[in-house]
mmCIF file of C-alpha atoms in Angstrom:
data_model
loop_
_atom_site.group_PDB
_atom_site.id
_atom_site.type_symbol
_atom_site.label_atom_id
_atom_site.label_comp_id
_atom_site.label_asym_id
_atom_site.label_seq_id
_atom_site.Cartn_x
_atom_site.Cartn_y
_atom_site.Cartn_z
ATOM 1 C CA UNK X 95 138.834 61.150 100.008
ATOM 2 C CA UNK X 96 135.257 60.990 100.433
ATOM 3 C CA UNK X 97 133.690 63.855 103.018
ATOM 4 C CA UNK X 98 131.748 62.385 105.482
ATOM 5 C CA UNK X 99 128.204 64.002 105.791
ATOM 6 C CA UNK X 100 126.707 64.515 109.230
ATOM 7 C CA UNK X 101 123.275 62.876 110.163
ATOM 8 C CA UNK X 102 120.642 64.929 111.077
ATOM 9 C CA UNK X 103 120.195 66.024 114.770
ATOM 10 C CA UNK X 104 117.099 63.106 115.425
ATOM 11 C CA UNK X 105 119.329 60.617 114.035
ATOM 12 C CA UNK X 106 122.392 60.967 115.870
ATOM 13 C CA UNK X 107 121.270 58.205 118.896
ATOM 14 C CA UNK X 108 120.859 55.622 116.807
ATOM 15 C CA UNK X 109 123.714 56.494 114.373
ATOM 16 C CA UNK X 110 126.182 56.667 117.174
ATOM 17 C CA UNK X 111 125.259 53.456 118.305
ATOM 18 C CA UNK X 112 125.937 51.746 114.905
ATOM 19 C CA UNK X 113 129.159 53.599 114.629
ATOM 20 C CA UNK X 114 130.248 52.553 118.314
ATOM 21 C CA UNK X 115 129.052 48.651 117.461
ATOM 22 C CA UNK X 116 131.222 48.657 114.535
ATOM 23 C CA UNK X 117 134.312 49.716 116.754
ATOM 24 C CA UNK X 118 136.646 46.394 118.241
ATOM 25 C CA UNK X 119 133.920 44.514 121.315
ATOM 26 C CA UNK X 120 135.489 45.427 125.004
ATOM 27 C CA UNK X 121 134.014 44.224 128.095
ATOM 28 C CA UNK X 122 131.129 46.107 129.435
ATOM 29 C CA UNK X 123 132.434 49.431 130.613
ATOM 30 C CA UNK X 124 130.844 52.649 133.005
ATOM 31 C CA UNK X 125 131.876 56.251 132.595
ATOM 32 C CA UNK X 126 132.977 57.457 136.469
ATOM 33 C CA UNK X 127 130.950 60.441 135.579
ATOM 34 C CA UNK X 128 127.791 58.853 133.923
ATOM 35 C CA UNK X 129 125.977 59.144 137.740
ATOM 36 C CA UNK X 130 126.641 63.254 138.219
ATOM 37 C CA UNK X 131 124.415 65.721 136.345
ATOM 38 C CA UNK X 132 125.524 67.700 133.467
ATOM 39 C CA UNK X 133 128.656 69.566 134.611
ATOM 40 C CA UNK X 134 129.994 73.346 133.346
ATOM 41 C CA UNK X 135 133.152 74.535 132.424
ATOM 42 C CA UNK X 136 134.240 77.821 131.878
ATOM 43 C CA UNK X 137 136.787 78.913 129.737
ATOM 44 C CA UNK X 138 138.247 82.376 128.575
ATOM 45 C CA UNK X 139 138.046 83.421 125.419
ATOM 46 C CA UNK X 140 141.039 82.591 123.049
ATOM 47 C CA UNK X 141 141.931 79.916 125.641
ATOM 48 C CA UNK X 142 142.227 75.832 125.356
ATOM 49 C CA UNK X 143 138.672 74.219 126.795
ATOM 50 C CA UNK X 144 139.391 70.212 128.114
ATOM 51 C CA UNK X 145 136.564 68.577 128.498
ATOM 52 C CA UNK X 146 136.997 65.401 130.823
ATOM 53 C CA UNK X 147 135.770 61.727 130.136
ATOM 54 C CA UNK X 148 137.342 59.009 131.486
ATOM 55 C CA UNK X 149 136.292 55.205 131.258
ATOM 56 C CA UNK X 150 137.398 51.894 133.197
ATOM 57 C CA UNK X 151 138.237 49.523 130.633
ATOM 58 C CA UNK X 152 140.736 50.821 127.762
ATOM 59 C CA UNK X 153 138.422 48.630 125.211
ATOM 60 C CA UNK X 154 135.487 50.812 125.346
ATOM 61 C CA UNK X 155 133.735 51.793 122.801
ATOM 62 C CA UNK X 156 133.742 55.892 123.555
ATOM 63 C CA UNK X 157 132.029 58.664 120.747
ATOM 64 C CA UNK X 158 131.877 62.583 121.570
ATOM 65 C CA UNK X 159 129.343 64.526 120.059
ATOM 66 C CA UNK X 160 127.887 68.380 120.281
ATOM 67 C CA UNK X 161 124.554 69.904 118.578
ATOM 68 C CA UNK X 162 126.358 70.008 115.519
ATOM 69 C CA UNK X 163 126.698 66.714 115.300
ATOM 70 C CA UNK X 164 129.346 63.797 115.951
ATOM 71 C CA UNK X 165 133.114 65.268 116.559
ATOM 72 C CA UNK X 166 134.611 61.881 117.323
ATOM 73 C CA UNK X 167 133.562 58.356 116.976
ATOM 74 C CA UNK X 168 136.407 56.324 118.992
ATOM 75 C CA UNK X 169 139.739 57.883 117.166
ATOM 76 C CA UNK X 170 137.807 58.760 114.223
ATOM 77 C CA UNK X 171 137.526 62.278 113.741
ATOM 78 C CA UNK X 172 134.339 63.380 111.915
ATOM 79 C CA UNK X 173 134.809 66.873 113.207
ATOM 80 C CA UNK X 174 136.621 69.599 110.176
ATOM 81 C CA UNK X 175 137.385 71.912 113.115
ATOM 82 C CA UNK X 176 141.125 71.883 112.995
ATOM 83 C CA UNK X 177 140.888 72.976 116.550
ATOM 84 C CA UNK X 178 139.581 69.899 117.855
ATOM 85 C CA UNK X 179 141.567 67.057 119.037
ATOM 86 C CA UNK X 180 141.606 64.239 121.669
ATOM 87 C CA UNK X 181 142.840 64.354 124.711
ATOM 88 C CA UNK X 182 144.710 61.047 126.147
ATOM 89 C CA UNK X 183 147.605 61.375 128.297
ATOM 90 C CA UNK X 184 146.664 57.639 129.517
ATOM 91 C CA UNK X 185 144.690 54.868 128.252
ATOM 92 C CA UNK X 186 141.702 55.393 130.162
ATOM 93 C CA UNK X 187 140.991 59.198 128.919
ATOM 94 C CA UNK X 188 138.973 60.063 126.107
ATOM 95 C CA UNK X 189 138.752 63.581 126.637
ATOM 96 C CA UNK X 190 137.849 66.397 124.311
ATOM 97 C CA UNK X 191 140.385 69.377 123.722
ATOM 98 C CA UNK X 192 139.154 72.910 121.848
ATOM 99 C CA UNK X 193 142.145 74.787 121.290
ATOM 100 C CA UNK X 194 141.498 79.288 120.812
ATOM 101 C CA UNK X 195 137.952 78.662 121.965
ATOM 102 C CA UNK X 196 135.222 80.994 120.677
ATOM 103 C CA UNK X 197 132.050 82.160 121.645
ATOM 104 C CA UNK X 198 130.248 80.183 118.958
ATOM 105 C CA UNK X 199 131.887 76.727 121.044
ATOM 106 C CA UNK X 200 129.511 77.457 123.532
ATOM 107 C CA UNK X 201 126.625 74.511 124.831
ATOM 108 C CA UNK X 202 126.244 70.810 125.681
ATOM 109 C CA UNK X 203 128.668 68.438 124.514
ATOM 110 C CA UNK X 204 127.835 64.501 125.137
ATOM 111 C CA UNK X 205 130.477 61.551 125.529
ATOM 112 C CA UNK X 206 128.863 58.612 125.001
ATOM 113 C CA UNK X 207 130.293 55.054 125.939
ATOM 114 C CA UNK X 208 128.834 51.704 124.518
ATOM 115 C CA UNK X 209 128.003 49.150 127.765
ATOM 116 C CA UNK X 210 126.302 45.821 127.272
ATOM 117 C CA UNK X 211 122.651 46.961 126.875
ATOM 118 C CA UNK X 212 122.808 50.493 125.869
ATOM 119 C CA UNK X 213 124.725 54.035 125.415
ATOM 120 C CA UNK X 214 125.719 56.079 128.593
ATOM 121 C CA UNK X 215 126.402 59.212 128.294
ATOM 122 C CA UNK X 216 128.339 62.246 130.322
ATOM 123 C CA UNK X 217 127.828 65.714 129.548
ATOM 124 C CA UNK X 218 129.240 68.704 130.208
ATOM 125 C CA UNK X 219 127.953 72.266 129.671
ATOM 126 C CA UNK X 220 130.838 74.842 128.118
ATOM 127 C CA UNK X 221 130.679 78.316 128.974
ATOM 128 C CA UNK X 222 132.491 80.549 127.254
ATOM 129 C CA UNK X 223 133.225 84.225 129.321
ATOM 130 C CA UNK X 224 134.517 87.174 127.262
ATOM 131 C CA UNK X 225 136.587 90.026 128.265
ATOM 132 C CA UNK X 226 134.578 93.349 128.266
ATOM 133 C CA UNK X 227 135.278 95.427 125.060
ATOM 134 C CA UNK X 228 133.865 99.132 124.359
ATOM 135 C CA UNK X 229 132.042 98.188 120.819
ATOM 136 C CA UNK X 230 130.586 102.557 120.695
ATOM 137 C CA UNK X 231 131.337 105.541 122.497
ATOM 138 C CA UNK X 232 130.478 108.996 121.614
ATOM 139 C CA UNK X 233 132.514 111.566 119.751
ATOM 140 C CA UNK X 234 133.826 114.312 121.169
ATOM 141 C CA UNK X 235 131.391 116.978 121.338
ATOM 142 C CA UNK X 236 131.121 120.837 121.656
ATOM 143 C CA UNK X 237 128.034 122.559 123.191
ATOM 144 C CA UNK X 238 126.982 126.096 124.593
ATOM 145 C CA UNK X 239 126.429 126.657 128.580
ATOM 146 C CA UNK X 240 122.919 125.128 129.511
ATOM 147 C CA UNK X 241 122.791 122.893 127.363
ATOM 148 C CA UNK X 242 121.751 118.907 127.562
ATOM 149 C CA UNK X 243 124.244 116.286 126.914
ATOM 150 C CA UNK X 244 123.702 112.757 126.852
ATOM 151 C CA UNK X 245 127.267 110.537 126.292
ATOM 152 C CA UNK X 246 126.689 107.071 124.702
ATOM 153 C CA UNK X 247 129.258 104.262 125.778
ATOM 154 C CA UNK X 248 128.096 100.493 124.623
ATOM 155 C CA UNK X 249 130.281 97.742 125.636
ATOM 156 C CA UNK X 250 130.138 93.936 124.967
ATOM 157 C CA UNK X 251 131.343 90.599 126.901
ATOM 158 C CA UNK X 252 130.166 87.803 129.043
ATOM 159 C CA UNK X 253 129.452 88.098 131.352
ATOM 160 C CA UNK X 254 127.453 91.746 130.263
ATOM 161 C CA UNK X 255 129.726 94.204 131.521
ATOM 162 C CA UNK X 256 129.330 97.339 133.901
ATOM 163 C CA UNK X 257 129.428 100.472 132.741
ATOM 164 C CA UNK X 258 130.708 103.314 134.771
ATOM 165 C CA UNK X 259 131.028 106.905 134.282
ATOM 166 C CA UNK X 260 133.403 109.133 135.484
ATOM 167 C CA UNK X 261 134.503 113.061 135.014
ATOM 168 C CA UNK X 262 138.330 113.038 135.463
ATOM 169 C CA UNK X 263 138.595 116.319 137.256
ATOM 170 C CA UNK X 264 141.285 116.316 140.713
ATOM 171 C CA UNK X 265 137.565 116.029 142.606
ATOM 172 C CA UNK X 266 136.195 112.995 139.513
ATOM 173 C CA UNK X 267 132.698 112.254 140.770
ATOM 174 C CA UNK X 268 131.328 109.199 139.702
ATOM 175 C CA UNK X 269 128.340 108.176 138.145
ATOM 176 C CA UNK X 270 127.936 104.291 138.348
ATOM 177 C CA UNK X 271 124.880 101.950 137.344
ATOM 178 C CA UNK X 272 124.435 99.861 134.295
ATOM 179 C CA UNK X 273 123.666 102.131 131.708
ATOM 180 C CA UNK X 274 125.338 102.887 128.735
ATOM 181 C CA UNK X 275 123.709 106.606 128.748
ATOM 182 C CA UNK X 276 124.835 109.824 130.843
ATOM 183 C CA UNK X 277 122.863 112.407 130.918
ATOM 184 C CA UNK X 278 124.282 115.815 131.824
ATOM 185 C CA UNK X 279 121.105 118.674 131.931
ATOM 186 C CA UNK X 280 121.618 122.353 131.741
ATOM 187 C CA UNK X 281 125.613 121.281 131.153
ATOM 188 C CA UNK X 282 127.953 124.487 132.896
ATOM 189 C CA UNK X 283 131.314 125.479 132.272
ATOM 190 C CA UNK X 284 132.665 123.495 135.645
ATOM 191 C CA UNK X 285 131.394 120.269 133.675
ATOM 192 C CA UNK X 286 133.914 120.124 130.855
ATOM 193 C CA UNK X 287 136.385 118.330 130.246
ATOM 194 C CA UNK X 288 136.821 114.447 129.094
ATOM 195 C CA UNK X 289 134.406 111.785 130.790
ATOM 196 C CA UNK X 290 135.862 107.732 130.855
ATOM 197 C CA UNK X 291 133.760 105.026 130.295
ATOM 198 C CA UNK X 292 134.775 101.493 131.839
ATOM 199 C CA UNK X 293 133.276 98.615 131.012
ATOM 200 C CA UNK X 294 133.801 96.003 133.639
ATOM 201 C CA UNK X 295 133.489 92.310 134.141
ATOM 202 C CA UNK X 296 135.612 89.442 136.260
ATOM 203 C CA UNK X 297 137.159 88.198 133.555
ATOM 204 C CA UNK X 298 139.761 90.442 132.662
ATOM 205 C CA UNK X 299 141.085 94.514 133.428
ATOM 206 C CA UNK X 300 138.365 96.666 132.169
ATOM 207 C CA UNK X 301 137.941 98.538 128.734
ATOM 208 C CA UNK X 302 138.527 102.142 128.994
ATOM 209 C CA UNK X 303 137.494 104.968 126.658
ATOM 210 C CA UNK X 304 137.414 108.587 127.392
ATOM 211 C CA UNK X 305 134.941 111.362 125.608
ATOM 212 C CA UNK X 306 135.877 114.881 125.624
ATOM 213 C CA UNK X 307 133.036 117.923 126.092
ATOM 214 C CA UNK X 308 133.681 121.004 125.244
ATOM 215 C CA UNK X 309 131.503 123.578 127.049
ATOM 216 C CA UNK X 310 131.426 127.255 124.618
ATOM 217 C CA UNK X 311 130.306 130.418 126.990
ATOM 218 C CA UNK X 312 130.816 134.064 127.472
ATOM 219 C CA UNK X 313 133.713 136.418 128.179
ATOM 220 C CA UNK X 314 134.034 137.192 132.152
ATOM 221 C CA UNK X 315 136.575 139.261 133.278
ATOM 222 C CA UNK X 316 138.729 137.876 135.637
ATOM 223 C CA UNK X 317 141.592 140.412 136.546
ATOM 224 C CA UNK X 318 142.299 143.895 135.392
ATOM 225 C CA UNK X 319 145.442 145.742 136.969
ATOM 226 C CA UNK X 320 145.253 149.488 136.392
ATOM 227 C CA UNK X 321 148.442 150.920 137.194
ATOM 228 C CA UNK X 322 150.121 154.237 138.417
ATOM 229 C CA UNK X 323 153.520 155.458 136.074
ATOM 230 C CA UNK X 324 156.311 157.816 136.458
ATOM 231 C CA UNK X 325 156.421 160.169 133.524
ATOM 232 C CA UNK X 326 159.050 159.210 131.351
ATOM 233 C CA UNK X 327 159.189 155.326 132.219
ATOM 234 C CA UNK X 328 157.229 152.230 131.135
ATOM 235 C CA UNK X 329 153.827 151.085 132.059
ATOM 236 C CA UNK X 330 151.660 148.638 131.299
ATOM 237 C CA UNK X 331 147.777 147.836 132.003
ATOM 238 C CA UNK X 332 147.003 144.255 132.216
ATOM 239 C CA UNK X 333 143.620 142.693 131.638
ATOM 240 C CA UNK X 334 142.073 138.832 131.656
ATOM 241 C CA UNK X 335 139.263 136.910 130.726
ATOM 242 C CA UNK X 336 137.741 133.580 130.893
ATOM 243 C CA UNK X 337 135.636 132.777 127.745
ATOM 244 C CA UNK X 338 135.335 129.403 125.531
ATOM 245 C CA UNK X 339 135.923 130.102 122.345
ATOM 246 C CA UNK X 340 138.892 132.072 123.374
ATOM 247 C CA UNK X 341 138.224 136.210 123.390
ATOM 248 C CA UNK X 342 139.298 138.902 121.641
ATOM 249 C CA UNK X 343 140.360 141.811 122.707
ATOM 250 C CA UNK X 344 140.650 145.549 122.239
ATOM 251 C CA UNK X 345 141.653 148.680 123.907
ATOM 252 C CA UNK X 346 140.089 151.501 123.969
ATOM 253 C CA UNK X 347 139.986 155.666 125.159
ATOM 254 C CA UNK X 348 137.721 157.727 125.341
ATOM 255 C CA UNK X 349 135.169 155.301 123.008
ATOM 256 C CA UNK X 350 138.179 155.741 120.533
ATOM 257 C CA UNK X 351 139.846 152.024 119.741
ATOM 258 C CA UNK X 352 143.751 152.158 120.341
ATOM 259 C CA UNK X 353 146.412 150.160 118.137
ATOM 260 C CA UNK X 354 149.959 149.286 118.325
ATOM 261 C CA UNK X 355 151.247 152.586 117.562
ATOM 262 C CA UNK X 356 152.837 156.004 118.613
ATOM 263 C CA UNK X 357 154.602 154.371 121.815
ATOM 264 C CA UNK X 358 151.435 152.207 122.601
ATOM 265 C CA UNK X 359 152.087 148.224 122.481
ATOM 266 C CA UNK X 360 148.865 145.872 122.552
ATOM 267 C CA UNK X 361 149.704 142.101 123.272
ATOM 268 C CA UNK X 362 147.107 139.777 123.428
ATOM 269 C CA UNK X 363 147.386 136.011 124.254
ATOM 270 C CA UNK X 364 144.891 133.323 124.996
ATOM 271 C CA UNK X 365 142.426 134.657 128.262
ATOM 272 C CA UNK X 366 144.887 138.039 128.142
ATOM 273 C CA UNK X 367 145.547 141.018 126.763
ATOM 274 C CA UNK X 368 148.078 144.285 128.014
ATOM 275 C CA UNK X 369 148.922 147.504 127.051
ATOM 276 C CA UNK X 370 152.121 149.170 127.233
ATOM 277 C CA UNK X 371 152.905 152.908 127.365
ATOM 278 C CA UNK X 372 156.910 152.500 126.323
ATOM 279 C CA UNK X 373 157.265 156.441 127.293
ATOM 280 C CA UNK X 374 154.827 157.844 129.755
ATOM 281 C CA UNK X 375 154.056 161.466 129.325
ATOM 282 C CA UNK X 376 151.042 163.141 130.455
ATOM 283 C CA UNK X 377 148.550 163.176 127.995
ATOM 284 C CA UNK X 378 148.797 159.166 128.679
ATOM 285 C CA UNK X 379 147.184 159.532 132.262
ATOM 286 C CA UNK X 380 143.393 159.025 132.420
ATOM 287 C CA UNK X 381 140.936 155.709 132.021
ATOM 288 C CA UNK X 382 140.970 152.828 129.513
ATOM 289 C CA UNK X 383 138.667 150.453 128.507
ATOM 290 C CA UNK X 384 139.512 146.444 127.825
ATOM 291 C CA UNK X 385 137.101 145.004 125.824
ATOM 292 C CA UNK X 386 136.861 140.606 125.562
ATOM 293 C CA UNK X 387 134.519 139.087 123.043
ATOM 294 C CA UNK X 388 133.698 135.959 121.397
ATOM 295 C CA UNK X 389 130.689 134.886 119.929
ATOM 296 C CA UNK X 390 128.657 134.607 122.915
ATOM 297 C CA UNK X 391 129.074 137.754 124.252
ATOM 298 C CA UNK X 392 130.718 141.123 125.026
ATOM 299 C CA UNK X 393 132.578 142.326 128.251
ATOM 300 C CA UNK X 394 134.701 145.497 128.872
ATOM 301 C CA UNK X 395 136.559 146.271 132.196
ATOM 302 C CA UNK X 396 137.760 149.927 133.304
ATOM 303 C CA UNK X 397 141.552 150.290 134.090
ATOM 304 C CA UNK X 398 143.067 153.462 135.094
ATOM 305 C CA UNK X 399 146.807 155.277 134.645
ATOM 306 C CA UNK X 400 147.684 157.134 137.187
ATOM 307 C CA UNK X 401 150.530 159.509 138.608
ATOM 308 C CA UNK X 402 152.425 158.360 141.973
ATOM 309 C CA UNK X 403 151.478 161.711 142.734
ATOM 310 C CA UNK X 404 147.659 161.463 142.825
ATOM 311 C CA UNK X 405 146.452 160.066 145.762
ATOM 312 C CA UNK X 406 142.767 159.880 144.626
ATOM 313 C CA UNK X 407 143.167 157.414 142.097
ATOM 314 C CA UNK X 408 143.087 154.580 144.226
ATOM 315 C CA UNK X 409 140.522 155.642 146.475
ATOM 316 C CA UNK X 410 138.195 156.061 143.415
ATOM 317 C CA UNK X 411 139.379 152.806 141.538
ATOM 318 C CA UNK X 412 138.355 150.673 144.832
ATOM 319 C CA UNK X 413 134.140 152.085 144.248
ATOM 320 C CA UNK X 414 134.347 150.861 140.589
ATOM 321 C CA UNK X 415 130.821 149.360 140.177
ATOM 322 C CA UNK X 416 130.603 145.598 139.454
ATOM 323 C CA UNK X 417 129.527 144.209 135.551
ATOM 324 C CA UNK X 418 125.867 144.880 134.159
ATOM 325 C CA UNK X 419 124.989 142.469 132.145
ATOM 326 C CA UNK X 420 122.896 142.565 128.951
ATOM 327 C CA UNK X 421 121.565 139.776 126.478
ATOM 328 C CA UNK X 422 121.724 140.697 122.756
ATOM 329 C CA UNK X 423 120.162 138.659 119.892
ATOM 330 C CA UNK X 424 122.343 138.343 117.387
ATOM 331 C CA UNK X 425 121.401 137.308 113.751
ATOM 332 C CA UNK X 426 123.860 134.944 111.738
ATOM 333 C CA UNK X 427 125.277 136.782 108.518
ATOM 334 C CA UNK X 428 124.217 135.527 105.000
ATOM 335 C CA UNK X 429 126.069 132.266 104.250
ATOM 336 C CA UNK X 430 125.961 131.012 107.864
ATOM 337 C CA UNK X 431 125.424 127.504 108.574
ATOM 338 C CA UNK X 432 122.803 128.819 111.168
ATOM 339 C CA UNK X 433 121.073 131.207 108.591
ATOM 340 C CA UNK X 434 117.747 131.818 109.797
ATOM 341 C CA UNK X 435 118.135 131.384 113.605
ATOM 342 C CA UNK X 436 118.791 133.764 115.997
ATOM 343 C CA UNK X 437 121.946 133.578 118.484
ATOM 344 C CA UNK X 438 121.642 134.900 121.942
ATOM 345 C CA UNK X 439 124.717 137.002 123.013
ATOM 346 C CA UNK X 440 125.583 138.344 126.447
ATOM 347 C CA UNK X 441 127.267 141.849 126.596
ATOM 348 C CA UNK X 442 128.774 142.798 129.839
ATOM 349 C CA UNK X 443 129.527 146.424 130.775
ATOM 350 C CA UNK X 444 131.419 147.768 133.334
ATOM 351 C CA UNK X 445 130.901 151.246 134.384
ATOM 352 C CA UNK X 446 134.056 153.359 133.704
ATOM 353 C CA UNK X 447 134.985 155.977 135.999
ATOM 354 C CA UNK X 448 137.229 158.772 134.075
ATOM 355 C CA UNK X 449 139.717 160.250 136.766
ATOM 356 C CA UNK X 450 141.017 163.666 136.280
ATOM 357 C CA UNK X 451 144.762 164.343 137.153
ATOM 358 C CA UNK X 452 146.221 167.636 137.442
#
């Protein structure tokens, strides 16, 4: 079999009409369609484009042809598309089908029909629309408190899709527009969590991705129970923090650190820590120190064991002063990845009142 070369663009006129003079002579024939303007059709992605042409006289001489070139010259297929076919379901149609149409099938085709003078030709415009798809989003990032974020989220389709931020929180706000960048400044701890991009367009449900932020700050102190014991039973001081990394913490008397031992139990979990006096005597009474750190920071709350008996204690625990807060530089140690910069680290110190029990 010989492959049939197609003519160049300029040439297709007058090569059409040679190829539709060579097909069997009908009566002169009119396209219904040859008096309308160029007509569109859109199609979906992936879906089966029919492009209509329909003549009066089942002799006619009838060629359909794109910018490529001619795709059929009466049954004669000159197209290699395997996609491409004709349309007849009677013997007046010569329409065009495109079967899985793509985004490169997109323009102007031309059905031409041979009358008794010249050509006429109908033409209709294909539009191809495709369903929005996120093509880049950003990774999921980690940054300190006051920091600037900027979240990337590129999307593609036709028509162009919108883009539309939101922070999926129980309160989300939204941030809509047509941008594929949102830009968070001096970022705070309320602001984490994961952000979802949608890319939208009337073609089909939208494309969603979601970004997760991760917001690092400080140790606070949310909750510390001191507590009064009975000699001889079990107590336990309780103490909590809020801190991203997660803190650690330690107990301490009297500026001396305490461990698990000698009837003292330290349990610390994410955002808490206790400790447990399994026998209470008295020489366990007095003030303790919790102290939450990560590395961003330092905090230390004041609890206090007391005796049922003392009626001071929580007179003098209620006029506890509140946190003082103090900024430390810290510098990274040898081997760091941030060798040669300088960390800024918050200590917070709560005053600590020492009670004395009799």
């Amino acid at each position: 079999m010989v492959a049939r070369v197609q003519p160049d663009r300029k040439q297709l006129p007058l090569v059409l009409l040679r190829l539709l003079c060579l097909l069997p002579t009908g009566l002169p024939v009119r396209s219904v369609d040859f008096n309308r303007g160029t007509d569109n059709i859109t199609v979906r992605q992936g879906d089966t484009a029919i492009l209509r042409c329909v003549v009066e006289d089942k002799n006619s001489k009838v060629a359909w042809l794109n910018r490529s070139g001619i795709i059929f010259a009466g049954h004669d297929k000159w197209s290699l598309d395997p996609r491409v076919e004709l349309e007849k379901r009677h013997s007046l149609e010569y329409s065009l089908r495109i079967q899985k149409v793509d985004v490169y099938d997109e323009g102007s085709y031309t059905c031409s029909v041979q009358t008794q003078h010249e050509p006429k030709t109908s033409q209709v415009y294909l539009i191809v629309q495709v369903p929005p798809k996120i093509s880049n989003i950003s990774s999921d990032v980690t940054v300190n408190e006051g920091s600037n974020v900027t979240l990337v989220c590129m999307a593609n389709g036709r028509p162009e899709p919108v883009i539309t931020w939101r922070h999926l929180t129980p309160t989300g706000r939204e941030f809509e527009g047509e941008e594929e960048y949102l830009e968070i400044l001096g970022i705070t701890r309320e602001q984490s969590g994961k952000y979802e991009c949608k890319a939208a367009n009337e073609v089909s449900s939208a494309d969603v991705k979601q970004v997760k932020v991760t917001v690092n700050y400080p140790p606070t102190i949310t909750e510390s129970k001191s507590n009064e014991a009975t000699t001889g039973r079990k107590a336990s001081l309780k103490c909590e923090a809020s801190a991203v990394p997660a803190p650690d913490f330690e107990w301490y008397r009297d500026d001396t650190r305490i461990n698990s031992a000698n009837g003292l139990e330290i349990k610390s979990t994410e955002g808490q820590s206790s400790l447990t006096v399994t026998n209470v005597t008295e020489e366990h009474y007095g003030n303790y120190t919790c102290v939450a750190a990560n590395n961003l920071g330092v905090t230390n709350a004041s609890l206090v064991l007391f005796t049922p008996h003392d009626r001071r204690a929580p007179e003098m625990l209620s006029h506890l002063e509140g946190p003082q807060v103090q900024n430390e530089v810290m510098k990274p140690a040898s081997g760091s990845k941030n060798k040669g910069k300088e960390e800024k680290r918050t200590r917070t110190n709560h005053r600590c009142v020492f009670i004395t029990l009799k």
